[in-house]
Amino acid sequence: MSSSPETSPTIEKRAFWRPMGLFNLYRLVIALIFVVSFQFLDDLPFWENFNKALYFQIALGYLGISLVAIVFTGLKKPGFSTQLTTLVVMDIGFIIMLMYASGGIRNGLGLLLVVAIAAASLISRGRLALFYASLATIALLLEQTYQLLHWQENIVDYSHAVMLSLSCYATAWLAHSLAKRARESEKLASERGVDLASMAQINALIIEEMHDGVLVVDHAMQLRHHNQQAIILLGLDPEAPAPTNLQALPEVVALMQEWIDDHTEQESIFKLQSAHHDLRLRFMPLNHQRDQGAVIFIEDWSQIQTQAHQIKLAALGKLTANIAHEIRNPLSSISHANQLLQEDITDPGSQKLLRIVADNVERLDHIVTDVLELNRRDRTQQQAVALDSFVQAFHEQFCQVENIPASGFVLDIQPGAHIVMFDHRHLNQILWNICRNGWRHGRKQEGSLHMGIRRSSRSRAIRIAIRDDGPGIAPDVMPHLFEPFYTTEATGTGLGLYIARELCQANNTRLECSSTPQGSLFTMTIKNG
């Protein structure tokens, strides 16, 4: 809905008041011409009934009105529509009186009516254009009628008045049409401007939130645009001002120059090693000539490799789960047959061999169970778990099953209720895997295994810290600690910690590990709420 001039100060100032000022300047110039030129009009043959004194008085009045109009336009009072209509009416009145004082319609001053109507119609964007033309026509015909009665002029002069009136209407209609088209064009341009501004904001938001860095470089190696991710990937200080010239990044400049010199149509991808990341740079020309600038997309190559590795692991997990399911049935048959043989065979040598078979069958069964558990990690049934009572029950059960003295496994629970949403079965398996590893690698003495529960002071998260007094984790082992099937033991499966982390992620929990001088520390951060 378009706003009126009276209710939109911004539009008044930019689209109405400035043209009004120019119109006032035009009126002032015309009035000055009337005042200065009145004394040279005596000898003109078509000014037969020229009243010099009256003409001068009207011209001075018109000049005074022009000066007053400039003052009121500067003050912007009264409103735009009121002021414009008043001035147009006065223009029509003064021009008609000047026509009368200078001898009638044949002096040519009536053309100023056409100019005044055209200017007023354009300034008001077509509003009241026909009204102005009607006022001019009525005043013109009344003046012509008075002249015929007073001076006994020829009735033929009415044709001049009629033609001038038609010109006023034609001018008003043309101005109205042009103003209407101008309003439609302005509205369309405004809508397009809003769309372009919105699109620019969306593009800026997308570029800023991209995981890849973006650099826009012109032909002079000037950096025209960049996002924050590009600064981070290139190892620059995010708090410092970004460089304006690409020369500040000599490695990138060298790659870009190599790209410019390469005239093949193949996709241009380059590798770059920064202080913190292995990067992949992709160059796209701004136009058909490469030396005119480029858009440089910067990708974290190490992250891409990590994602590819995760995809491989996911595919491997599905494959191993299917294989494990197929292995379980024949494995059960082997175990049952081995038990029957142990009952029938009494030879010590054969019994030893059968025990070896039983141990390996049991080991394979553990592997199959772990692999199948991976396939069920997303089927969580979370419920409210009171950690205090749960951990105490777990402590008692773990010590009994693993034959650990109660003094070897110390609990340190912060006073207060610790309620978390967690899958009961998953939490039990996670704690069992971590505590079993901690006791196996610890010194197996009093206080070798320690579990503490604390609530974060800054958030509602609850942390479960499990520490052992073993030798710690070697630096070369730490990056592979949570990888599946990675183990440093001959009898290990390499799935315990991997399954623990997967189950933690399924329950919105972060599992971290660190090596301390006193041993290894595993921390579970449970987001509570």
Coordinates of C-alpha atoms in Angstrom, one line a residue:
M1 CA 0.0 0.0 0.0
S2 CA 1.6 3.3 -1.1
S3 CA 1.9 6.0 1.5
S4 CA 0.7 9.5 1.0
P5 CA 3.0 12.5 1.0
E6 CA 1.4 13.7 4.3
T7 CA 2.3 10.5 6.1
S8 CA 5.8 9.6 4.7
P9 CA 8.4 12.3 5.6
T10 CA 11.1 10.3 3.8
I11 CA 9.3 10.2 0.6
E12 CA 8.2 13.8 0.9
K13 CA 11.8 14.9 1.3
R14 CA 13.3 12.9 -1.5
A15 CA 10.5 12.6 -4.1
F16 CA 8.3 15.7 -3.5
W17 CA 9.9 18.7 -1.7
R18 CA 13.0 18.9 -3.9
P19 CA 11.0 19.2 -7.2
M20 CA 8.8 21.7 -5.3
G21 CA 11.8 23.8 -4.7
L22 CA 12.8 23.8 -8.3
F23 CA 9.2 24.8 -9.3
N24 CA 9.5 27.7 -6.9
L25 CA 12.7 28.8 -8.5
Y26 CA 11.1 28.6 -11.9
R27 CA 8.2 30.8 -10.6
L28 CA 10.6 33.3 -9.2
V29 CA 12.5 33.6 -12.5
I30 CA 9.2 34.1 -14.4
A31 CA 8.0 36.8 -11.9
L32 CA 11.4 38.6 -12.2
I33 CA 11.1 38.6 -16.0
F34 CA 7.5 40.1 -15.8
V35 CA 8.7 42.8 -13.4
V36 CA 11.8 43.7 -15.5
S37 CA 10.2 43.5 -18.9
F38 CA 6.9 45.4 -18.4
Q39 CA 8.4 48.7 -19.6
F40 CA 9.4 47.3 -23.0
L41 CA 5.9 46.0 -23.9
D42 CA 4.3 49.3 -25.0
D43 CA 5.3 49.1 -28.6
L44 CA 4.2 45.5 -29.3
P45 CA 1.4 45.5 -31.9
F46 CA -0.6 42.6 -30.4
W47 CA -0.7 44.2 -26.9
E48 CA -3.4 46.7 -27.9
N49 CA -5.2 47.0 -24.5
F50 CA -2.0 46.9 -22.4
N51 CA -2.5 48.3 -18.9
K52 CA 1.0 49.1 -17.9
A53 CA 0.2 50.1 -14.3
L54 CA -2.0 47.1 -13.6
Y55 CA 0.5 44.8 -15.3
F56 CA 3.3 46.1 -13.0
Q57 CA 1.3 45.7 -9.9
I58 CA 0.3 42.1 -10.8
A59 CA 3.9 41.2 -11.6
L60 CA 5.1 42.7 -8.3
G61 CA 2.4 40.7 -6.5
Y62 CA 3.5 37.5 -8.3
L63 CA 7.1 38.2 -7.4
G64 CA 6.1 38.6 -3.7
I65 CA 4.1 35.4 -3.7
S66 CA 7.1 33.6 -5.3
L67 CA 9.3 34.7 -2.5
V68 CA 6.8 33.7 0.2
A69 CA 6.4 30.3 -1.5
I70 CA 10.1 29.6 -1.2
V71 CA 10.0 30.4 2.5
F72 CA 7.1 28.1 3.2
T73 CA 8.6 25.3 1.1
G74 CA 11.8 25.6 3.1
L75 CA 9.7 25.2 6.3
K76 CA 7.7 22.4 4.8
K77 CA 4.6 23.9 6.2
P78 CA 1.7 23.5 5.5
G79 CA 1.7 20.0 4.1
F80 CA 2.9 19.2 0.6
S81 CA -0.5 18.7 -1.1
T82 CA -2.0 21.8 0.5
Q83 CA 1.0 23.9 -0.4
L84 CA 1.1 22.7 -4.0
T85 CA -2.6 23.2 -4.7
T86 CA -2.5 26.7 -3.2
L87 CA 0.5 27.7 -5.4
V88 CA -1.0 26.2 -8.6
V89 CA -4.2 28.1 -8.0
M90 CA -2.2 31.3 -7.5
D91 CA -0.2 30.6 -10.6
I92 CA -3.3 30.2 -12.6
G93 CA -4.8 33.4 -11.1
F94 CA -1.8 35.5 -11.6
I95 CA -1.2 34.3 -15.2
I96 CA -4.9 35.0 -16.1
M97 CA -4.6 38.5 -14.6
L98 CA -1.4 39.2 -16.5
M99 CA -3.1 38.0 -19.7
Y100 CA -5.9 40.5 -19.0
A101 CA -3.6 43.3 -18.2
S102 CA -1.5 42.8 -21.3
G103 CA -4.4 42.7 -23.7
G104 CA -5.9 39.2 -23.9
I105 CA -5.2 35.7 -25.1
R106 CA -3.3 36.9 -28.3
N107 CA -0.3 37.9 -26.3
G108 CA 0.8 34.3 -25.8
L109 CA 1.1 34.3 -22.0
G110 CA -1.5 31.5 -21.9
L111 CA 1.2 29.0 -22.7
L112 CA 2.5 29.6 -19.2
L113 CA -0.6 27.9 -18.0
V114 CA 0.4 24.7 -19.8
V115 CA 3.8 24.8 -18.2
A116 CA 2.4 25.4 -14.7
I117 CA -0.1 22.5 -15.1
A118 CA 2.6 20.1 -16.5
A119 CA 5.0 20.9 -13.7
A120 CA 2.4 20.6 -10.9
S121 CA 1.1 17.3 -12.4
L122 CA 4.6 15.8 -12.5
I123 CA 5.6 17.0 -9.1
S124 CA 2.4 15.6 -7.5
R125 CA 2.9 12.3 -9.4
G126 CA -0.4 12.8 -11.4
R127 CA -2.6 13.6 -8.4
L128 CA -5.1 16.4 -9.1
A129 CA -3.7 16.9 -12.6
L130 CA -7.2 17.1 -14.2
F131 CA -8.4 19.3 -11.4
Y132 CA -5.6 21.8 -12.2
A133 CA -6.5 21.7 -15.9
S134 CA -10.2 22.3 -15.1
L135 CA -9.3 25.4 -12.9
A136 CA -7.2 26.8 -15.7
T137 CA -9.9 26.2 -18.3
I138 CA -12.6 27.9 -16.2
A139 CA -10.4 30.9 -15.4
L140 CA -9.3 31.2 -19.1
L141 CA -12.9 31.1 -20.4
L142 CA -14.1 33.6 -17.8
E143 CA -11.3 35.9 -18.7
Q144 CA -12.1 35.6 -22.4
T145 CA -15.8 36.2 -21.8
Y146 CA -15.0 39.3 -19.7
Q147 CA -12.8 40.7 -22.5
L148 CA -15.5 40.2 -25.1
L149 CA -18.0 42.1 -22.9
H150 CA -15.6 44.8 -21.9
W151 CA -13.6 45.4 -25.0
Q152 CA -16.0 44.1 -27.6
E153 CA -13.5 41.6 -29.1
N154 CA -14.3 39.2 -31.9
I155 CA -16.1 36.0 -31.0
V156 CA -13.4 34.2 -33.0
D157 CA -10.9 34.7 -30.1
Y158 CA -12.9 32.0 -28.3
S159 CA -11.3 29.4 -30.5
H160 CA -7.9 30.4 -29.1
A161 CA -9.2 29.9 -25.6
V162 CA -10.7 26.6 -26.4
M163 CA -7.5 25.3 -28.0
L164 CA -5.5 26.5 -25.1
S165 CA -8.0 24.7 -22.7
L166 CA -7.7 21.5 -24.7
S167 CA -3.9 21.9 -24.5
C168 CA -4.2 22.2 -20.7
Y169 CA -6.3 19.0 -20.5
A170 CA -3.9 17.1 -22.9
T171 CA -0.9 18.2 -20.9
A172 CA -2.6 17.1 -17.6
W173 CA -3.6 13.8 -19.0
L174 CA -0.1 13.2 -20.4
A175 CA 1.5 14.2 -17.1
H176 CA -0.9 11.9 -15.3
S177 CA 0.0 8.9 -17.5
L178 CA 3.7 9.6 -17.2
A179 CA 3.4 9.9 -13.4
K180 CA 1.5 6.7 -13.2
R181 CA 4.1 4.9 -15.2
A182 CA 6.8 6.4 -13.1
R183 CA 5.1 5.2 -9.9
E184 CA 4.8 1.7 -11.3
S185 CA 8.4 1.8 -12.3
E186 CA 9.4 3.1 -8.9
K187 CA 7.4 0.5 -7.1
L188 CA 8.9 -2.3 -9.3
A189 CA 12.4 -0.9 -8.7
S190 CA 11.7 -0.7 -4.9
E191 CA 10.5 -4.3 -4.9
R192 CA 13.5 -5.4 -6.9
G193 CA 15.7 -3.5 -4.5
V194 CA 14.2 -5.2 -1.5
D195 CA 14.6 -8.6 -3.3
L196 CA 18.2 -7.8 -4.1
A197 CA 18.9 -6.7 -0.6
S198 CA 17.3 -9.8 0.8
M199 CA 19.2 -12.0 -1.6
A200 CA 22.5 -10.2 -0.7
Q201 CA 21.8 -10.9 3.0
I202 CA 21.0 -14.5 2.3
N203 CA 24.2 -15.0 0.2
A204 CA 26.3 -13.3 2.8
L205 CA 24.8 -15.6 5.5
I206 CA 25.3 -18.7 3.4
I207 CA 28.9 -17.7 2.6
E208 CA 29.6 -16.9 6.3
E209 CA 28.2 -20.1 7.5
M210 CA 29.9 -22.3 5.0
H211 CA 32.3 -24.9 6.3
D212 CA 34.6 -24.1 3.4
G213 CA 36.6 -20.9 3.1
V214 CA 35.9 -18.4 0.3
L215 CA 38.2 -15.7 -1.1
V216 CA 37.3 -13.4 -4.0
V217 CA 40.3 -11.9 -5.7
D218 CA 40.4 -9.4 -8.5
H219 CA 42.9 -8.9 -11.4
A220 CA 45.2 -6.9 -9.2
M221 CA 45.4 -9.6 -6.5
Q222 CA 43.2 -7.4 -4.2
L223 CA 41.1 -9.4 -1.7
R224 CA 37.5 -8.2 -2.4
H225 CA 35.6 -10.6 -0.1
H226 CA 36.3 -13.4 2.3
N227 CA 34.4 -15.3 5.0
Q228 CA 35.6 -16.1 8.5
Q229 CA 36.2 -19.7 7.8
A230 CA 38.9 -18.8 5.2
I231 CA 40.8 -16.8 7.8
I232 CA 40.7 -19.8 10.2
L233 CA 41.7 -22.3 7.6
L234 CA 44.6 -20.2 6.4
G235 CA 45.9 -19.9 10.0
L236 CA 45.5 -16.1 10.3
D237 CA 44.5 -14.3 13.4
P238 CA 40.7 -14.0 13.4
E239 CA 40.9 -10.9 15.7
A240 CA 43.3 -9.1 13.5
P241 CA 42.2 -7.1 10.4
A242 CA 42.1 -9.3 7.3
P243 CA 44.7 -8.6 4.6
T244 CA 43.4 -6.5 1.7
N245 CA 46.0 -7.9 -0.8
L246 CA 46.6 -11.5 -1.6
Q247 CA 50.4 -10.9 -1.6
A248 CA 50.1 -11.3 2.2
L249 CA 49.5 -15.0 1.4
P250 CA 52.5 -15.9 -0.9
E251 CA 51.6 -19.6 -1.0
V252 CA 48.1 -18.8 -2.3
V253 CA 49.5 -16.3 -4.8
A254 CA 51.9 -18.9 -6.2
L255 CA 49.1 -21.4 -6.7
M256 CA 46.9 -18.8 -8.3
Q257 CA 49.6 -17.8 -10.7
E258 CA 50.1 -21.4 -11.6
W259 CA 46.3 -21.7 -12.2
I260 CA 46.4 -18.6 -14.4
D261 CA 49.3 -20.0 -16.5
D262 CA 47.4 -23.3 -16.9
H263 CA 45.2 -23.0 -20.0
T264 CA 43.6 -26.4 -19.8
E265 CA 39.8 -26.7 -19.3
Q266 CA 40.2 -29.2 -16.5
E267 CA 39.1 -28.5 -13.0
S268 CA 41.9 -26.7 -11.1
I269 CA 42.5 -28.2 -7.6
F270 CA 45.6 -27.6 -5.6
K271 CA 46.9 -28.9 -2.3
L272 CA 48.3 -26.5 0.4
Q273 CA 49.7 -27.3 3.8
S274 CA 49.1 -24.6 6.4
A275 CA 50.3 -24.5 10.0
H276 CA 47.1 -26.3 11.3
H277 CA 45.3 -27.8 8.3
D278 CA 45.9 -29.7 5.1
L279 CA 44.0 -27.6 2.6
R280 CA 42.5 -28.2 -0.9
L281 CA 42.1 -25.0 -3.0
R282 CA 39.7 -24.9 -6.0
F283 CA 39.9 -21.9 -8.3
M284 CA 36.9 -20.6 -10.3
P285 CA 37.3 -17.7 -12.8
L286 CA 35.2 -14.6 -12.4
N287 CA 34.7 -14.4 -16.2
H288 CA 36.1 -16.2 -19.2
Q289 CA 39.6 -14.8 -18.6
R290 CA 41.5 -16.2 -15.6
D291 CA 43.8 -13.2 -15.1
Q292 CA 40.7 -11.0 -14.4
G293 CA 40.2 -12.6 -11.0
A294 CA 38.9 -15.7 -9.3
V295 CA 36.8 -17.2 -6.5
I296 CA 39.0 -19.5 -4.4
F297 CA 37.2 -22.2 -2.4
I298 CA 39.3 -23.5 0.5
E299 CA 38.4 -27.0 1.9
D300 CA 39.8 -28.7 5.0
W301 CA 41.4 -31.8 3.3
S302 CA 42.0 -33.5 6.7
Q303 CA 38.3 -33.2 7.5
I304 CA 37.3 -34.6 4.1
Q305 CA 39.6 -37.6 4.7
T306 CA 38.0 -38.0 8.2
Q307 CA 34.5 -38.0 6.7
A308 CA 35.6 -40.5 4.1
H309 CA 37.1 -42.7 6.8
Q310 CA 33.8 -42.5 8.8
I311 CA 31.9 -43.6 5.7
K312 CA 34.2 -46.5 5.3
L313 CA 33.8 -47.4 8.9
A314 CA 30.0 -47.2 8.7
A315 CA 30.0 -49.5 5.6
L316 CA 32.4 -51.8 7.4
G317 CA 30.2 -51.9 10.5
K318 CA 27.2 -53.0 8.4
L319 CA 29.2 -55.6 6.7
T320 CA 30.7 -57.0 9.9
A321 CA 27.3 -57.0 11.6
N322 CA 25.9 -59.1 8.8
I323 CA 28.9 -61.5 8.9
A324 CA 28.7 -61.7 12.7
H325 CA 25.0 -62.7 12.5
E326 CA 25.8 -65.5 10.1
I327 CA 28.8 -66.7 12.2
R328 CA 26.8 -67.0 15.5
N329 CA 24.7 -70.0 14.4
P330 CA 27.7 -72.3 13.3
L331 CA 29.7 -70.9 16.3
S332 CA 26.9 -72.2 18.7
S333 CA 27.1 -75.6 17.0
I334 CA 30.9 -75.7 17.4
S335 CA 30.6 -74.8 21.1
H336 CA 27.9 -77.5 21.7
A337 CA 29.9 -80.1 19.9
N338 CA 33.0 -79.2 21.9
Q339 CA 31.1 -79.6 25.2
L340 CA 29.9 -83.1 24.1
L341 CA 33.5 -84.1 23.2
Q342 CA 34.8 -82.8 26.6
E343 CA 32.3 -85.1 28.3
D344 CA 33.2 -88.2 26.2
I345 CA 37.0 -87.8 26.0
T346 CA 39.1 -88.3 29.1
D347 CA 42.6 -88.2 27.5
P348 CA 44.5 -85.2 29.1
G349 CA 46.1 -84.2 25.8
S350 CA 42.7 -84.1 24.1
Q351 CA 41.1 -82.3 27.0
K352 CA 43.8 -79.6 26.7
L353 CA 43.0 -79.2 23.0
L354 CA 39.3 -79.0 23.7
R355 CA 39.8 -76.3 26.3
I356 CA 41.7 -74.3 23.7
V357 CA 38.8 -74.7 21.3
A358 CA 36.4 -73.6 24.0
D359 CA 38.4 -70.5 24.9
N360 CA 38.6 -69.4 21.3
V361 CA 34.9 -70.1 20.8
E362 CA 34.2 -67.9 23.8
R363 CA 36.4 -65.2 22.4
L364 CA 34.7 -65.4 19.0
D365 CA 31.3 -65.2 20.8
H366 CA 32.4 -62.0 22.6
I367 CA 33.5 -60.5 19.2
V368 CA 30.2 -61.4 17.6
T369 CA 28.3 -59.9 20.6
D370 CA 30.2 -56.7 20.4
V371 CA 29.8 -56.4 16.6
L372 CA 26.0 -57.0 16.9
E373 CA 25.8 -54.4 19.6
L374 CA 27.2 -51.9 17.2
N375 CA 24.3 -52.5 14.9
R376 CA 21.9 -51.7 17.8
R377 CA 23.6 -48.5 19.0
D378 CA 20.8 -46.2 17.6
R379 CA 18.0 -48.1 19.3
T380 CA 18.2 -46.3 22.6
Q381 CA 15.5 -46.5 25.2
Q382 CA 16.4 -43.6 27.4
Q383 CA 14.9 -43.3 30.9
A384 CA 15.6 -41.3 34.0
V385 CA 18.6 -42.9 35.8
A386 CA 19.6 -42.0 39.3
L387 CA 23.4 -42.1 39.0
D388 CA 24.1 -42.4 42.7
S389 CA 22.3 -45.6 43.2
F390 CA 23.1 -46.9 39.8
V391 CA 26.8 -46.5 40.2
Q392 CA 26.8 -48.0 43.6
A393 CA 25.0 -51.1 42.3
F394 CA 27.4 -51.3 39.4
H395 CA 30.4 -51.0 41.7
E396 CA 29.2 -53.9 43.8
Q397 CA 28.4 -56.1 40.8
F398 CA 31.6 -55.2 39.0
C399 CA 33.8 -56.1 42.0
Q400 CA 32.1 -59.4 42.4
V401 CA 32.2 -60.5 38.7
E402 CA 35.8 -59.3 38.1
N403 CA 37.0 -60.6 41.5
I404 CA 38.2 -57.1 42.6
P405 CA 38.5 -56.1 46.2
A406 CA 36.2 -53.3 47.2
S407 CA 39.2 -51.2 48.3
G408 CA 40.7 -51.4 44.8
F409 CA 37.8 -49.6 43.2
V410 CA 37.0 -46.2 44.9
L411 CA 33.8 -44.3 44.4
D412 CA 33.7 -40.5 44.9
I413 CA 30.2 -39.1 44.3
Q414 CA 29.4 -35.5 44.8
P415 CA 26.5 -35.0 47.3
G416 CA 23.2 -34.3 45.7
A417 CA 20.8 -35.9 43.3
H418 CA 22.3 -36.8 39.9
I419 CA 19.4 -37.7 37.5
V420 CA 20.3 -38.2 33.8
M421 CA 18.4 -39.5 30.8
F422 CA 20.3 -42.5 29.5
D423 CA 19.7 -46.0 28.2
H424 CA 20.2 -48.2 31.3
R425 CA 21.7 -51.1 29.4
H426 CA 24.0 -48.8 27.4
L427 CA 25.3 -47.0 30.5
N428 CA 26.1 -50.4 32.2
Q429 CA 28.0 -51.6 29.1
I430 CA 30.0 -48.3 28.8
L431 CA 31.1 -48.3 32.4
W432 CA 31.9 -52.0 32.3
N433 CA 34.1 -51.6 29.2
I434 CA 36.0 -48.6 30.6
C435 CA 36.4 -50.0 34.2
R436 CA 37.6 -53.4 32.9
N437 CA 40.3 -51.8 30.8
G438 CA 41.3 -49.5 33.7
W439 CA 41.7 -52.4 36.1
R440 CA 43.5 -54.6 33.6
H441 CA 46.1 -51.9 32.9
G442 CA 46.3 -50.6 36.5
R443 CA 48.5 -51.8 39.3
K444 CA 45.7 -53.9 40.9
Q445 CA 46.2 -52.5 44.3
E446 CA 44.2 -50.3 46.7
G447 CA 42.7 -47.3 44.9
S448 CA 44.0 -48.4 41.5
L449 CA 40.6 -47.7 40.0
H450 CA 38.7 -44.4 40.8
M451 CA 35.3 -43.2 39.6
G452 CA 34.1 -39.7 40.4
I453 CA 30.8 -38.0 39.6
R454 CA 30.5 -34.2 39.5
R455 CA 28.0 -31.6 38.3
S456 CA 29.4 -28.8 36.2
S457 CA 29.2 -25.4 37.9
R458 CA 28.6 -23.6 34.6
S459 CA 26.1 -25.9 33.0
R460 CA 23.7 -28.7 33.9
A461 CA 26.1 -31.3 32.5
I462 CA 27.2 -34.2 34.7
R463 CA 30.7 -35.6 34.4
I464 CA 31.7 -39.2 35.2
A465 CA 35.5 -39.4 35.5
I466 CA 37.2 -42.9 35.6
R467 CA 40.9 -42.9 36.4
D468 CA 43.4 -45.8 36.7
D469 CA 47.0 -45.8 38.0
G470 CA 48.5 -47.6 35.0
P471 CA 51.3 -46.5 32.7
G472 CA 49.0 -44.3 30.7
I473 CA 48.3 -44.3 26.9
A474 CA 51.3 -44.0 24.6
P475 CA 51.2 -40.9 22.3
D476 CA 51.2 -43.0 19.1
V477 CA 48.2 -45.0 20.4
M478 CA 46.1 -42.0 21.5
P479 CA 44.9 -41.0 17.9
H480 CA 43.7 -44.6 17.2
L481 CA 42.2 -45.3 20.7
F482 CA 38.6 -45.2 19.6
E483 CA 39.0 -46.8 16.2
P484 CA 37.3 -50.2 15.7
F485 CA 39.5 -53.4 15.7
Y486 CA 42.6 -51.4 16.9
T487 CA 44.2 -53.1 19.9
T488 CA 47.6 -53.4 21.5
E489 CA 46.9 -56.7 23.0
A490 CA 47.1 -60.1 21.4
T491 CA 43.8 -61.3 22.8
G492 CA 41.9 -58.0 22.5
T493 CA 39.1 -57.4 19.9
G494 CA 39.6 -53.6 19.7
L495 CA 35.9 -53.0 19.9
G496 CA 35.4 -52.2 23.6
L497 CA 36.2 -48.4 23.6
Y498 CA 34.8 -48.0 20.1
I499 CA 31.5 -49.4 21.2
A500 CA 31.6 -47.2 24.4
R501 CA 32.0 -44.1 22.4
E502 CA 29.3 -45.0 19.9
L503 CA 26.8 -45.7 22.7
C504 CA 27.8 -42.4 24.4
Q505 CA 27.0 -40.5 21.2
A506 CA 23.7 -42.3 20.8
N507 CA 22.8 -41.0 24.3
N508 CA 23.9 -37.4 23.7
T509 CA 27.1 -37.9 25.7
R510 CA 30.7 -37.0 24.9
L511 CA 33.4 -39.5 25.8
E512 CA 37.0 -38.2 26.0
C513 CA 40.3 -39.8 27.1
S514 CA 43.6 -38.3 28.3
S515 CA 46.8 -39.6 29.6
T516 CA 48.1 -38.3 32.9
P517 CA 51.2 -38.9 35.0
Q518 CA 49.1 -41.0 37.3
G519 CA 47.5 -43.1 34.5
S520 CA 44.7 -42.8 32.1
L521 CA 41.5 -40.7 32.5
F522 CA 38.2 -41.3 30.8
T523 CA 35.6 -38.6 31.1
M524 CA 31.9 -38.9 30.2
T525 CA 30.1 -35.6 29.9
I526 CA 26.3 -36.2 30.0
K527 CA 24.2 -33.2 28.8
N528 CA 21.4 -33.1 31.3
G529 CA 18.6 -31.1 29.8

